[in-house]
Short mmCIF file of C-alpha atoms and ligand atoms in Angstrom, two decimals:
data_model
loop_
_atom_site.label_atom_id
_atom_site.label_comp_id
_atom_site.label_asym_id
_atom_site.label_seq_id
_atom_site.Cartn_x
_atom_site.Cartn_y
_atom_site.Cartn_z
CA UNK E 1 0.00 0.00 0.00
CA UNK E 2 1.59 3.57 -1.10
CA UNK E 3 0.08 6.40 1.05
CA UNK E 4 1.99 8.92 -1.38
CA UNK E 5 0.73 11.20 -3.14
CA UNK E 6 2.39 11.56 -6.83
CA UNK E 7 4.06 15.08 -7.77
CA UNK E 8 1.25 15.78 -9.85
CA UNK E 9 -1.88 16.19 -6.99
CA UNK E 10 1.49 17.68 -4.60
CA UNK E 11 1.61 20.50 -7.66
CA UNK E 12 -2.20 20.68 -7.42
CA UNK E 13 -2.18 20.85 -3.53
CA UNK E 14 -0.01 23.62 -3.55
CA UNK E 15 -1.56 25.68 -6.53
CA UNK E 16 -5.31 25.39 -4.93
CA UNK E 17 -3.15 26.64 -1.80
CA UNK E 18 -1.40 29.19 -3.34
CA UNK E 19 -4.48 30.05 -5.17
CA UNK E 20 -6.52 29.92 -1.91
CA UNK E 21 -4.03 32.43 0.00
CA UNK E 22 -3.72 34.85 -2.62
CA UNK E 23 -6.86 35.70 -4.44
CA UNK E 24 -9.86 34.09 -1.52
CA UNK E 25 -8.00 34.83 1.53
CA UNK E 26 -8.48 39.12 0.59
CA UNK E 27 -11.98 39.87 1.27
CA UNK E 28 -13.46 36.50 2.46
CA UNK E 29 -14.65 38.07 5.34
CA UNK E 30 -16.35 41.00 3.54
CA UNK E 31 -17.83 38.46 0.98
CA UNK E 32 -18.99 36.44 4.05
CA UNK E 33 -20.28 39.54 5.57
CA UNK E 34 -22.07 41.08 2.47
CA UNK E 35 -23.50 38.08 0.64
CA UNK E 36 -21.16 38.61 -2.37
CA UNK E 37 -20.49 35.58 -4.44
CA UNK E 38 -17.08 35.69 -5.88
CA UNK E 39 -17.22 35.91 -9.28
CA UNK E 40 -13.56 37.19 -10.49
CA UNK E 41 -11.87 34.23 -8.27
CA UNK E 42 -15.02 31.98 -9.59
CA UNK E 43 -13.16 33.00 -13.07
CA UNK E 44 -9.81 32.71 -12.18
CA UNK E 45 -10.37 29.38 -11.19
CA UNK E 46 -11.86 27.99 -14.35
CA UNK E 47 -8.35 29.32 -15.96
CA UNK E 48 -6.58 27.38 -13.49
CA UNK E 49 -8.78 24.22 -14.12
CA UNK E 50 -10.53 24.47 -11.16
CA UNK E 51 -13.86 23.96 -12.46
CA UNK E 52 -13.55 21.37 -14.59
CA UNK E 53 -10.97 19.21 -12.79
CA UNK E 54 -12.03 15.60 -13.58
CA UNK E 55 -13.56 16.12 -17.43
CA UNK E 56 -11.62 14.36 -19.98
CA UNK E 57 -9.19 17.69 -21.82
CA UNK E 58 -10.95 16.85 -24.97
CA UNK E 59 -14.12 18.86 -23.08
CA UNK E 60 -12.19 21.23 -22.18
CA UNK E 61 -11.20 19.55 -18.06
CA UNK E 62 -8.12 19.40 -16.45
CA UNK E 63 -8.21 15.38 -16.41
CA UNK E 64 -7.35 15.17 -13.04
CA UNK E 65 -7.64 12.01 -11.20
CA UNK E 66 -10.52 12.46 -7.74
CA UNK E 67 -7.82 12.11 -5.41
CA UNK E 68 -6.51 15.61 -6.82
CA UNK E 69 -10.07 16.96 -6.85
CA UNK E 70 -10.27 16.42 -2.61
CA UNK E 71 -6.69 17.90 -2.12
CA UNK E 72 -7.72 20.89 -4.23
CA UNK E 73 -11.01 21.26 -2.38
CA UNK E 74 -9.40 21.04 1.08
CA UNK E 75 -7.09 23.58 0.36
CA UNK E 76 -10.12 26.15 -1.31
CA UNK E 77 -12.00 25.13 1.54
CA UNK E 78 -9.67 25.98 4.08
CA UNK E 79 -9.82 29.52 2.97
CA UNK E 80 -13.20 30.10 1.39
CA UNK E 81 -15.94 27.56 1.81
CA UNK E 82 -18.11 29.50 -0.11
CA UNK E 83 -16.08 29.53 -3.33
CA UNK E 84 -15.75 25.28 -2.41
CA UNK E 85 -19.32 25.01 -2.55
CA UNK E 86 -19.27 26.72 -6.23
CA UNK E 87 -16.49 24.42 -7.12
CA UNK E 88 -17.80 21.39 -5.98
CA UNK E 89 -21.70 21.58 -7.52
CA UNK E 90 -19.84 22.71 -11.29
CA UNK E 91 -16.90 20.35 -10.94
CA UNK E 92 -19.15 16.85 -8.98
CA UNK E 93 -22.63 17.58 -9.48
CA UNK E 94 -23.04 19.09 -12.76
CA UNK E 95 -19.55 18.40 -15.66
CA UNK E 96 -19.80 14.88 -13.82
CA UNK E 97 -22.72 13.69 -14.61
CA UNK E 98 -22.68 15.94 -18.01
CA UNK E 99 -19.44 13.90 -19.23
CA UNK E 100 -21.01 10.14 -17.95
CA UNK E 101 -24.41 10.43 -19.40
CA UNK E 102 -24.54 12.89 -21.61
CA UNK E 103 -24.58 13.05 -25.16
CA UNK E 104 -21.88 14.00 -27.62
CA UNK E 105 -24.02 17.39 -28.33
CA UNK E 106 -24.67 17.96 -24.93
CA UNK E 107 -21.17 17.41 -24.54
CA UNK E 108 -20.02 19.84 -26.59
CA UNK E 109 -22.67 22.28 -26.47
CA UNK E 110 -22.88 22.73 -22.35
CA UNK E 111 -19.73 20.96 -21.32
CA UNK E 112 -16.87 22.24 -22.68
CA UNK E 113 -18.22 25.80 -21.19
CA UNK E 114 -18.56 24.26 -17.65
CA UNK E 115 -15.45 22.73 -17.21
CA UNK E 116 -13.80 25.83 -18.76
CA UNK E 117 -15.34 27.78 -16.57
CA UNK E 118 -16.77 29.89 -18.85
CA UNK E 119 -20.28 29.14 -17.87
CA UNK E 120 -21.46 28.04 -14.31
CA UNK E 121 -23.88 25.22 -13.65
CA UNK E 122 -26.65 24.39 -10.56
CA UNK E 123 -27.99 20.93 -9.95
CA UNK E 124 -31.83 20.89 -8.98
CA UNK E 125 -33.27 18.16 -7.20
CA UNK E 126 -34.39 19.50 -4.28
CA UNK E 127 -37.82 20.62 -3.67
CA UNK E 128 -40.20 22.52 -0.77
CA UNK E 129 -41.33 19.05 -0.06
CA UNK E 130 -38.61 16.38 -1.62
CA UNK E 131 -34.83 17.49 -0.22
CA UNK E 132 -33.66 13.70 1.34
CA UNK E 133 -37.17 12.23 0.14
CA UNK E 134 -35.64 12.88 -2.81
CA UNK E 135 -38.37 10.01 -5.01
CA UNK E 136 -40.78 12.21 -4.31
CA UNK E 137 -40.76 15.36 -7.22
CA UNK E 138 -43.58 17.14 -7.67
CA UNK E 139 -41.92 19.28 -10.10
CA UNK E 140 -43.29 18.02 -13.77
CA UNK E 141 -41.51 17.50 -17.29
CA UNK E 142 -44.51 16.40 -19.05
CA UNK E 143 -43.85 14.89 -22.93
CA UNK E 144 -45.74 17.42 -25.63
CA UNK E 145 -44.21 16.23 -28.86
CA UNK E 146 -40.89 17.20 -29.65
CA UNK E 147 -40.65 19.06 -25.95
CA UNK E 148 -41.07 18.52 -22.88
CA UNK E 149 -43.42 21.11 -20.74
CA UNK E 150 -41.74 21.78 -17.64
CA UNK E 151 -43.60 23.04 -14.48
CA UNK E 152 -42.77 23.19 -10.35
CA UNK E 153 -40.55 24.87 -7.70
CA UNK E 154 -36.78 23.89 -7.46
CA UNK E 155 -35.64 24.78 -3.25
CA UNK E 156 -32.15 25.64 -1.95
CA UNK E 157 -30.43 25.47 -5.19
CA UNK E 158 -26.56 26.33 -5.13
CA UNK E 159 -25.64 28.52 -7.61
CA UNK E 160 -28.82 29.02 -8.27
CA UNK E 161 -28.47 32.86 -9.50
CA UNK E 162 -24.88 32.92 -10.85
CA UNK E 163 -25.71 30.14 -12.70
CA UNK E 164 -25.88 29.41 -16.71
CA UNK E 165 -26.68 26.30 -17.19
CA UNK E 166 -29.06 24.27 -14.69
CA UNK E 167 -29.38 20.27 -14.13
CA UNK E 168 -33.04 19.56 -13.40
CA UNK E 169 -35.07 16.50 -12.08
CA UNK E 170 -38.44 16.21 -13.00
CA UNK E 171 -41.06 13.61 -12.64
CA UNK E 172 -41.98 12.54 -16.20
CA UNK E 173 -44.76 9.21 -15.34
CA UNK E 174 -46.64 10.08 -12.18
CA UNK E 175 -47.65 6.44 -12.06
CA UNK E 176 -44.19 4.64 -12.51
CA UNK E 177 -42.63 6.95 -9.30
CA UNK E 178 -39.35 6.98 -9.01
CA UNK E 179 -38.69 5.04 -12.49
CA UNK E 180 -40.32 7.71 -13.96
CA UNK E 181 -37.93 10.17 -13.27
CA UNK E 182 -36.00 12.58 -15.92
CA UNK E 183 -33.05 14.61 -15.84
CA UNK E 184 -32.73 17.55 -17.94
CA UNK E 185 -30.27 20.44 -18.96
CA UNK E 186 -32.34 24.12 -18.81
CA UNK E 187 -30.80 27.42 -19.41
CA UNK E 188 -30.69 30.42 -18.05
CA UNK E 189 -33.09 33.06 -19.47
CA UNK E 190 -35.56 30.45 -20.81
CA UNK E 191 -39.53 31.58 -20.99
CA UNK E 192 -41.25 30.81 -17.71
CA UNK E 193 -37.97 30.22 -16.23
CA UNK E 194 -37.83 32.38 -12.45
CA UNK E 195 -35.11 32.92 -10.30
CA UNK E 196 -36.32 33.41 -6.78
CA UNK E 197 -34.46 36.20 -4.17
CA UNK E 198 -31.70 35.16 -3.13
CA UNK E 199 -31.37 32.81 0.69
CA UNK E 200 -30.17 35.16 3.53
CA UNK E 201 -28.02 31.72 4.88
CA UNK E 202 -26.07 31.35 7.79
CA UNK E 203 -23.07 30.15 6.43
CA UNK E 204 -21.25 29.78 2.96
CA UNK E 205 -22.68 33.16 2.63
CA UNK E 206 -20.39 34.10 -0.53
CA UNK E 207 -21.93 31.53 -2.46
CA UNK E 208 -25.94 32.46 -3.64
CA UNK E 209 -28.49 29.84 -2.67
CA UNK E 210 -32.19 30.51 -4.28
CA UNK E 211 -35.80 28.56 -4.97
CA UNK E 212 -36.49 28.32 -8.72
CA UNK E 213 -39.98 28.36 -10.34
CA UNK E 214 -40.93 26.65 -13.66
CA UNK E 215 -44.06 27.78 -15.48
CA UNK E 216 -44.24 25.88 -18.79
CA UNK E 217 -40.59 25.62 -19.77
CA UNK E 218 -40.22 23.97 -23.20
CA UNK E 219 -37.15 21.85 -22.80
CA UNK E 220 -36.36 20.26 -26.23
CA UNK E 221 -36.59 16.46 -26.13
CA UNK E 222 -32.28 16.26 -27.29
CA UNK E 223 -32.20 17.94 -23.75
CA UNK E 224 -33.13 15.36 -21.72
CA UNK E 225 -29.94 13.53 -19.80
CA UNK E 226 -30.43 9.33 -20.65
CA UNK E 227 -32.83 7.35 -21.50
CA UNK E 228 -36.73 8.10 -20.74
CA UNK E 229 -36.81 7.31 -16.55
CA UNK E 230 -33.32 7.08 -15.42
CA UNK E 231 -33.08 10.65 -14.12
CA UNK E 232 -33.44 8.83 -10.48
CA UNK E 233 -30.47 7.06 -10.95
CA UNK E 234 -28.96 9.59 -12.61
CA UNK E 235 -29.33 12.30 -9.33
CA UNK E 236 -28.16 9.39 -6.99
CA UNK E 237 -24.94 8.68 -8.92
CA UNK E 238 -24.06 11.83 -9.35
CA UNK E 239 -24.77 12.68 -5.43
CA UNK E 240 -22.53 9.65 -4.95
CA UNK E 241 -19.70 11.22 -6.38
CA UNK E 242 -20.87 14.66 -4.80
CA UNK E 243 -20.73 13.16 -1.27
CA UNK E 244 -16.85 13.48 -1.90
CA UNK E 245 -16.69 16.75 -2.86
CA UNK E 246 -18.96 17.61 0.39
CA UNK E 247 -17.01 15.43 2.42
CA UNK E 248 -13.52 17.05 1.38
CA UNK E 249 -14.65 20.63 2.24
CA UNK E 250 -15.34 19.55 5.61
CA UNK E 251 -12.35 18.63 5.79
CA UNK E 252 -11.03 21.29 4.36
CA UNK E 253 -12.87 23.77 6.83
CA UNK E 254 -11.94 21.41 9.55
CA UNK E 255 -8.30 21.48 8.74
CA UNK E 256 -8.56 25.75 7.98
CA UNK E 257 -9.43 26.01 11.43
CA UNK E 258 -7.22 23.47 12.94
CA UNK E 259 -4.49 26.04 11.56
CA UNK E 260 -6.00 28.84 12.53
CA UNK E 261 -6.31 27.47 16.47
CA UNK E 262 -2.38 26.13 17.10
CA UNK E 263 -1.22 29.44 15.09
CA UNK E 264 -3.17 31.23 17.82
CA UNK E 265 -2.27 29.11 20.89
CA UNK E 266 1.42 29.17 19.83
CA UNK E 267 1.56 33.16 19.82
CA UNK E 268 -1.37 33.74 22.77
CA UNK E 269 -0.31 33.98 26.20
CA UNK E 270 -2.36 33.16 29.68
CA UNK E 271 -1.16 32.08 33.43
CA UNK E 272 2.50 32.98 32.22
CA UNK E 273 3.21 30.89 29.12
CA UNK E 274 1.87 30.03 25.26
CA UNK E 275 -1.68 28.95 26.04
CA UNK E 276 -0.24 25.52 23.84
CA UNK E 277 1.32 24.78 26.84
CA UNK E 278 -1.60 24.21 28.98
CA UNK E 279 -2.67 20.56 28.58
CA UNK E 280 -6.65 21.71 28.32
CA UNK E 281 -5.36 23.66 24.85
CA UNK E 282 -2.75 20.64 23.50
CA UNK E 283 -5.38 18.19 24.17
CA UNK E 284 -7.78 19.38 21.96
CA UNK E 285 -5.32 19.98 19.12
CA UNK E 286 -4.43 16.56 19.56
CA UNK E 287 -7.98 15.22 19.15
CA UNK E 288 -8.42 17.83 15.90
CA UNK E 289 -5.31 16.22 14.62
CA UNK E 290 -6.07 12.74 14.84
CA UNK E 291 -9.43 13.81 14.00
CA UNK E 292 -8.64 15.58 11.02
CA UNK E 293 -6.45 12.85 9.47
CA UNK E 294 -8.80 10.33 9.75
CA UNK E 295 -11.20 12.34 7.64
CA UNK E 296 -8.33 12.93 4.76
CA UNK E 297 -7.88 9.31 4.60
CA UNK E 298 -11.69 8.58 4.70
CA UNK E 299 -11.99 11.54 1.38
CA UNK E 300 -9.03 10.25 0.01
CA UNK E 301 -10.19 6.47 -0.14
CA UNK E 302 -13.41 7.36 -1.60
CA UNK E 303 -11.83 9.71 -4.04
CA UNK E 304 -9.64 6.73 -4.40
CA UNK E 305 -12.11 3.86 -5.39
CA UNK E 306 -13.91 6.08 -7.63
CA UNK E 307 -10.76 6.57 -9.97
CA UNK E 308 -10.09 2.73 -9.55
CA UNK E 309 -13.75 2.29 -11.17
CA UNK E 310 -14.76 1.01 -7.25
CA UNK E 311 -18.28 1.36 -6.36
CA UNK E 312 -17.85 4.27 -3.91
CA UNK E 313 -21.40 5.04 -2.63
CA UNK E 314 -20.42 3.69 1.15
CA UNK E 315 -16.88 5.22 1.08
CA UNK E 316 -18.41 8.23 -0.20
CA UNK E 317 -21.32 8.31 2.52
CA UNK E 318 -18.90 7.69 5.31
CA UNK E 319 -16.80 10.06 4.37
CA UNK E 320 -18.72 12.85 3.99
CA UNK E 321 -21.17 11.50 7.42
CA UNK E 322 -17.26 11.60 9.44
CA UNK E 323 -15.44 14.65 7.82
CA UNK E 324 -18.70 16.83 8.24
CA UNK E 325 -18.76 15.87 12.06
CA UNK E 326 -15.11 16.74 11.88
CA UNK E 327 -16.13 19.69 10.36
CA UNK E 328 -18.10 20.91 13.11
CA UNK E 329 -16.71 19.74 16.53
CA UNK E 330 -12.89 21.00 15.38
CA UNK E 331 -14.70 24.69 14.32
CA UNK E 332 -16.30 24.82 18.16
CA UNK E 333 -13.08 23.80 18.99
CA UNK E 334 -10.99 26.63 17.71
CA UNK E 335 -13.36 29.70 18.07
CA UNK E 336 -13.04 27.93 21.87
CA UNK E 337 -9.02 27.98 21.62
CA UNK E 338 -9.79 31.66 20.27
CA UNK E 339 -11.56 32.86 23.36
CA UNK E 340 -13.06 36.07 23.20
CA UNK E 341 -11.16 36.50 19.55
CA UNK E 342 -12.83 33.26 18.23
CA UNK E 343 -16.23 35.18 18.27
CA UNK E 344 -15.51 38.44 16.35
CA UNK E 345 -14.74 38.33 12.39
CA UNK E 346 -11.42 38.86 12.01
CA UNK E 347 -9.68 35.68 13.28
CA UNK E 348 -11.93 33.80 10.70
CA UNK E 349 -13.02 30.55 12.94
CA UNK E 350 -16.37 31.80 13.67
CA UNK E 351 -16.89 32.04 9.77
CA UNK E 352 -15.19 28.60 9.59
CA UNK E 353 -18.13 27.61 12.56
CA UNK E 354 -21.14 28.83 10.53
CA UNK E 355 -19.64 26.93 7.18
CA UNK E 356 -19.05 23.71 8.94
CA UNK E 357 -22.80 23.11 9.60
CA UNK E 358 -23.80 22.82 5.59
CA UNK E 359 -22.02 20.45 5.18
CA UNK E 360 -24.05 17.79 7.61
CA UNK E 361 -27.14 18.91 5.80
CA UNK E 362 -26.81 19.39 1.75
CA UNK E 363 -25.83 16.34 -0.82
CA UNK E 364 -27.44 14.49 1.72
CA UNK E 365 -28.04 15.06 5.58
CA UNK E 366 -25.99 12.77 7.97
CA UNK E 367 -28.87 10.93 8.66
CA UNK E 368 -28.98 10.31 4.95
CA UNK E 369 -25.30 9.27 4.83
CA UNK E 370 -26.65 6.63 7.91
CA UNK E 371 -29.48 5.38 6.19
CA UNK E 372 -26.47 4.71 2.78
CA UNK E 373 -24.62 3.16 5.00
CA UNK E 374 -26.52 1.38 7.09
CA UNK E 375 -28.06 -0.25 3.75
CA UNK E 376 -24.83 -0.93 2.85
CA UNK E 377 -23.50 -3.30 5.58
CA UNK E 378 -26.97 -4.74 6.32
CA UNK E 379 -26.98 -6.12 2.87
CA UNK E 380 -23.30 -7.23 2.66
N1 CAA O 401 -26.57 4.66 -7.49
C1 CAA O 401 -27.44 4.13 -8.37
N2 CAA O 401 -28.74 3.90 -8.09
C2 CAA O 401 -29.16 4.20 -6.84
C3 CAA O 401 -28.30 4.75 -5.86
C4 CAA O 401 -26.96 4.97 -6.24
N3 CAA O 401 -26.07 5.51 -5.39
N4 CAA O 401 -29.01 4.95 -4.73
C5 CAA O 401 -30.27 4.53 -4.98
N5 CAA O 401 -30.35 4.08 -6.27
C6 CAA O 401 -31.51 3.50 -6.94
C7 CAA O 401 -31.96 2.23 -6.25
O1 CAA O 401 -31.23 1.11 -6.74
C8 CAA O 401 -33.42 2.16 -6.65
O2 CAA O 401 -33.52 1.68 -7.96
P1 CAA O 401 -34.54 0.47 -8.34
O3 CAA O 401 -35.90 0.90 -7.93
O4 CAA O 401 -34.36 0.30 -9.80
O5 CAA O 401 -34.06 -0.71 -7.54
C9 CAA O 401 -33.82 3.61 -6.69
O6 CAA O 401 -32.62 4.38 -6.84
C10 CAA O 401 -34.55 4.06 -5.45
O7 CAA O 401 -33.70 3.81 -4.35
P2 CAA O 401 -34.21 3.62 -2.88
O8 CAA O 401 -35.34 2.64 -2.87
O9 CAA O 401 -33.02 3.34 -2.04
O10 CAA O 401 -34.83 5.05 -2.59
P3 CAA O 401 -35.25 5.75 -1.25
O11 CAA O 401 -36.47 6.53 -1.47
O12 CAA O 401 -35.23 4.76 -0.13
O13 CAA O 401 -34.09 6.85 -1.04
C11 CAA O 401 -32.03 7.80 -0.40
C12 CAA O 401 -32.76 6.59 -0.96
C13 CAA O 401 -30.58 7.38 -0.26
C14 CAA O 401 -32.56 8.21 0.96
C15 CAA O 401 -32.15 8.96 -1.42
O14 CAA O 401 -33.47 9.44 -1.51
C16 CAA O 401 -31.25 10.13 -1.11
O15 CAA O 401 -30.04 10.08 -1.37
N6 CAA O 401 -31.81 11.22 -0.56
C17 CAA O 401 -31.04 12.45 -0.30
C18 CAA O 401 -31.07 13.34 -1.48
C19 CAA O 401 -30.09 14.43 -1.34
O16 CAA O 401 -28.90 14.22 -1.20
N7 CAA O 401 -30.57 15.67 -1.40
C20 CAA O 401 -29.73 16.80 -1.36
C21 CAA O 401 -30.04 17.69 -2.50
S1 CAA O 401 -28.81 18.06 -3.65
C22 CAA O 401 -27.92 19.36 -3.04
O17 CAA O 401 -27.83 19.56 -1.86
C23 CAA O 401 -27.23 20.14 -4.10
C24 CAA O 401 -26.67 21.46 -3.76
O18 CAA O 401 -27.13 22.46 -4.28
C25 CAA O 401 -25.45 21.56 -2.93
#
C-alpha cells in the first residue's frame, strides 16, 4: 500500500493553496459579511482548471484524477468555503454527470463551457417538499411532442443565481414513481424560467443559494440527460460522487481552522506561558489532529475507489457522514481555543463555525449518509 501522493496532486495541492491564499483569503470576510459571491476568483479558477478538474481535456477539463479533486477542495475550503461550494456543484454535481451520461451534443454544447469555466452550472433536485425524500418530485416535465413542458418549484439550489446552465429533475410518469424520473439540462433566461431572491443563509454566505420556479418551460426532447426514466439514478450517482466533494470541504474547513487554532495558541499567552502549553489547549489539538487525518484518509479512499472504477457510494457516505462531524466539533473547537477573539470576524473561525454546519445537511443530511450506509452493511 503507497500512502503517497504523486508530484502531480502535490503540484495541485499547492496551486489550490497558493491560489486559496492569494486571491480568496483578501476579502473572504467582507464576501462572508455582504453576501457577495465571488465571481472574479469563480473565473480565475476555471483558468486554473478548477472547475472542470475531472472532465476528460478533450471537453475542455483538467483530467485530473478524484484524489486531486479532494486535495484541491481542502485547500479552497480551508480559505473560502463559499467559493468550495461553487467548485464542488460545477466540478461533482453538474460536468460529472454531463461527461457520464450525456450526449456527444450535450457534450459539446454545455460541457466544454462548464469545465472551462466559462459558464457556471446548478444541480436541482431538491424541492419545498422532496430534499432527502428525494423520489418524491412534484416538479413536472410532461412529454408534448418534440418538448417537454416543464412546471414546479426547485428549493435551496446552489448557484442558483450565478448560474448558466441548470441540471433539473423532474417527474416525467406520475404512475411509474421513481422510475419515472428525468433529468434535464435548462438554461438560463428560458420563458417561464424564475429565479427566486436570493437565501439570507447562515453560512457559505459568498456563495448564492435561491428557490427556482418553472411555469411551462419547453425543454427540447435532445435535452433530456439518458434514457426516458433514469433521471433517479442519474441524481443518486451523481450525489454519490458529490458526497466526496462535500465530504472534502469539511475537511477542508476542519483542517482551515485546525491552523488557525495552534497558530493562535502558539503566539497567545495566559497564566505565564503560550496557552499551547496548557494541557486543556494541546489536548484538543491533539484530538483535531487525529481527527482531522482520519477524515483525509476517509476523502481520500473514496476519491480513491472512484478513480479505480470502485463502487464508492459507502466510502463516499462515510466520508462525507465523518469529515462533516469533523467539520463541526474541530470549528467549536478553535473559536473555543480563540476565546473572546474566536467570536468576532477577524480571526476567521467563527466564519469557519457557521460553514461547517452545511455540510451535515446538503448532498445528503448525515442521517442520509446513515441510512447509505446502514443499507450498505446490512446487505453485505
Ligand atoms: N446509485 C445508483 N442507483 C441508486 C443509488 C446509487 N447511489 N441509490 C439509490 N439508487 C436507486 C436504487 O437502486 C433504486 O432503484 P430500483 O428501484 O431500480 O431498484 C432507486 O434508486 C430508489 O432507491 P431507494 O429505494 O433506495 O430510494 P429511497 O427513497 O429509499 O431513497 C435515499 C434513498 C438514499 C434516501 C435517497 O433518496 C437520497 O439520497 N436522498 C437524499 C437526497 C439528497 O442528497 N438531497 C440533497 C439535495 S442536492 C444538493 O444539496 C445540491 C446542492 O445544491 C449543494
Amino acid at each position: 500500500m503507497d500512502f503517497k501522493l504523486s508530484e502531480e496532486q502535490l503540484m495541485i495541492r499547492q496551486a489550490a493553496r497558493d491560489f486559496a491564499q492569494q486571491e480568496l483569503l483578501p476579502g473572504v470576510i467582507e464576501r462572508d459579511e455582504n453576501q457577495t459571491f465571488p465571481h472574479e476568483a469563480i473565473k480565475k479558477m476555471g483558468e486554473l482548471g478548477f472547475m472542470g478538474m475531472m472532465v476528460d481535456p478533450k471537453y475542455g477539463g483538467s483530467g485530473m484524477d478524484t484524489v486531486s479533486y479532494v486535495l484541491a477542495m481542502e485547500e479552497i475550503s480551508k480559505i473560502d468555503a463559499s467559493a468550495s461550494v461553487v467548485m464542488s456543484v460545477n466540478n461533482s454535481l453538474v460536468c460529472w454527470g454531463l461527461q457520464k451520461f450525456g450526449t456527444e451534443e450535450q457534450k459539446e454544447k454545455y460541457l466544454i463551457d462548464l469545465a472551462t469555466g466559462k459558464k457556471l452550472g446548478a444541480f436541482c433536485l431538491s424541492e419545498p417538499e422532496a430534499g432527502s425524500d428525494a423520489t418524491s418530485q412534484k416538479t413536472t416535465a410532461i412529454e408534448k411532442g418534440d418538448h417537454y413542458l416543464l412546471n414546479g418549484t426547485k428549493n435551496w439550489i446552489t448557484n442558483g443565481g450565478s448560474a448558466d446552465v441548470y441540471l433539473v429533475i423532474a417527474q416525467t410518469h406520475i404512475e411509474k414513481k421513481h422510475k419515472g424520473i428525468n433529468a434535464f439540462i435548462i438554461e438560463k433566461g428560458w420563458e417561464g424560467f424564475e429565479i427566486g431572491p436570493k437565501e439570507n443563509k447562515l453560512g457559505i454566505r459568498g456563495s448564492d443559494t435561491h428557490s427556482l420556479q418553472f411555469n411551462d418551460v419547453k425543454i427540447p426532447k435532445e435535452n433530456r440527460i439518458g434514457e426516458d426514466g433514469f433521471g433517479f439514478k442519474f441524481a443518486m450517482k451523481t450525489l454519490a460522487g458529490g458526497r466526496i466533494g462535500i465530504a472534502s470541504q469539511a475537511l477542508g474547513i476542519a483542517s482551515g481552522a485546525y491552523e488557525l487554532a495552534l497558530k493562535y495558541s502558539k503566539q497567545r499567552k495566559a497564566f505565564g506561558t503560550e496557552i499551547c502549553n496548557h494541557q486543556a489547549i494541546a489536548f484538543k489539538l491533539a484530538d483535531m489532529a487525529v481527527e482531522i487525518e482520519a477524515a483525509r484518509h476517509l476523502c481520500i479512499k473514496a476519491a480513491w475507489e472512484k478513480d479505480q472504477g470502485m463502487n464508492y457510494d459507502l466510502s463516499g457516505a462515510m466520508a462525507k457522514l465523518y469529515a462533516s462531524k469533523v467539520a463541526m466539533d474541530t470549528t467549536i473547537e478553535a473559536v473555543q481555543i480563540h476565546g473572546g477573539n474566536g467570536y468576532v470576524k477577524e480571526y476567521h473561525v467563527e466564519r469557519l463555525m457557521r460553514d461547517a454546519k452545511i455540510t451535515q445537511i446538503y448532498e445528503g443530511t448525515s442521517e442520509i449518509q446513515k441510512i447509505v450506509i446502514s443499507r450498505s452493511i446490512l446487505n453485505d
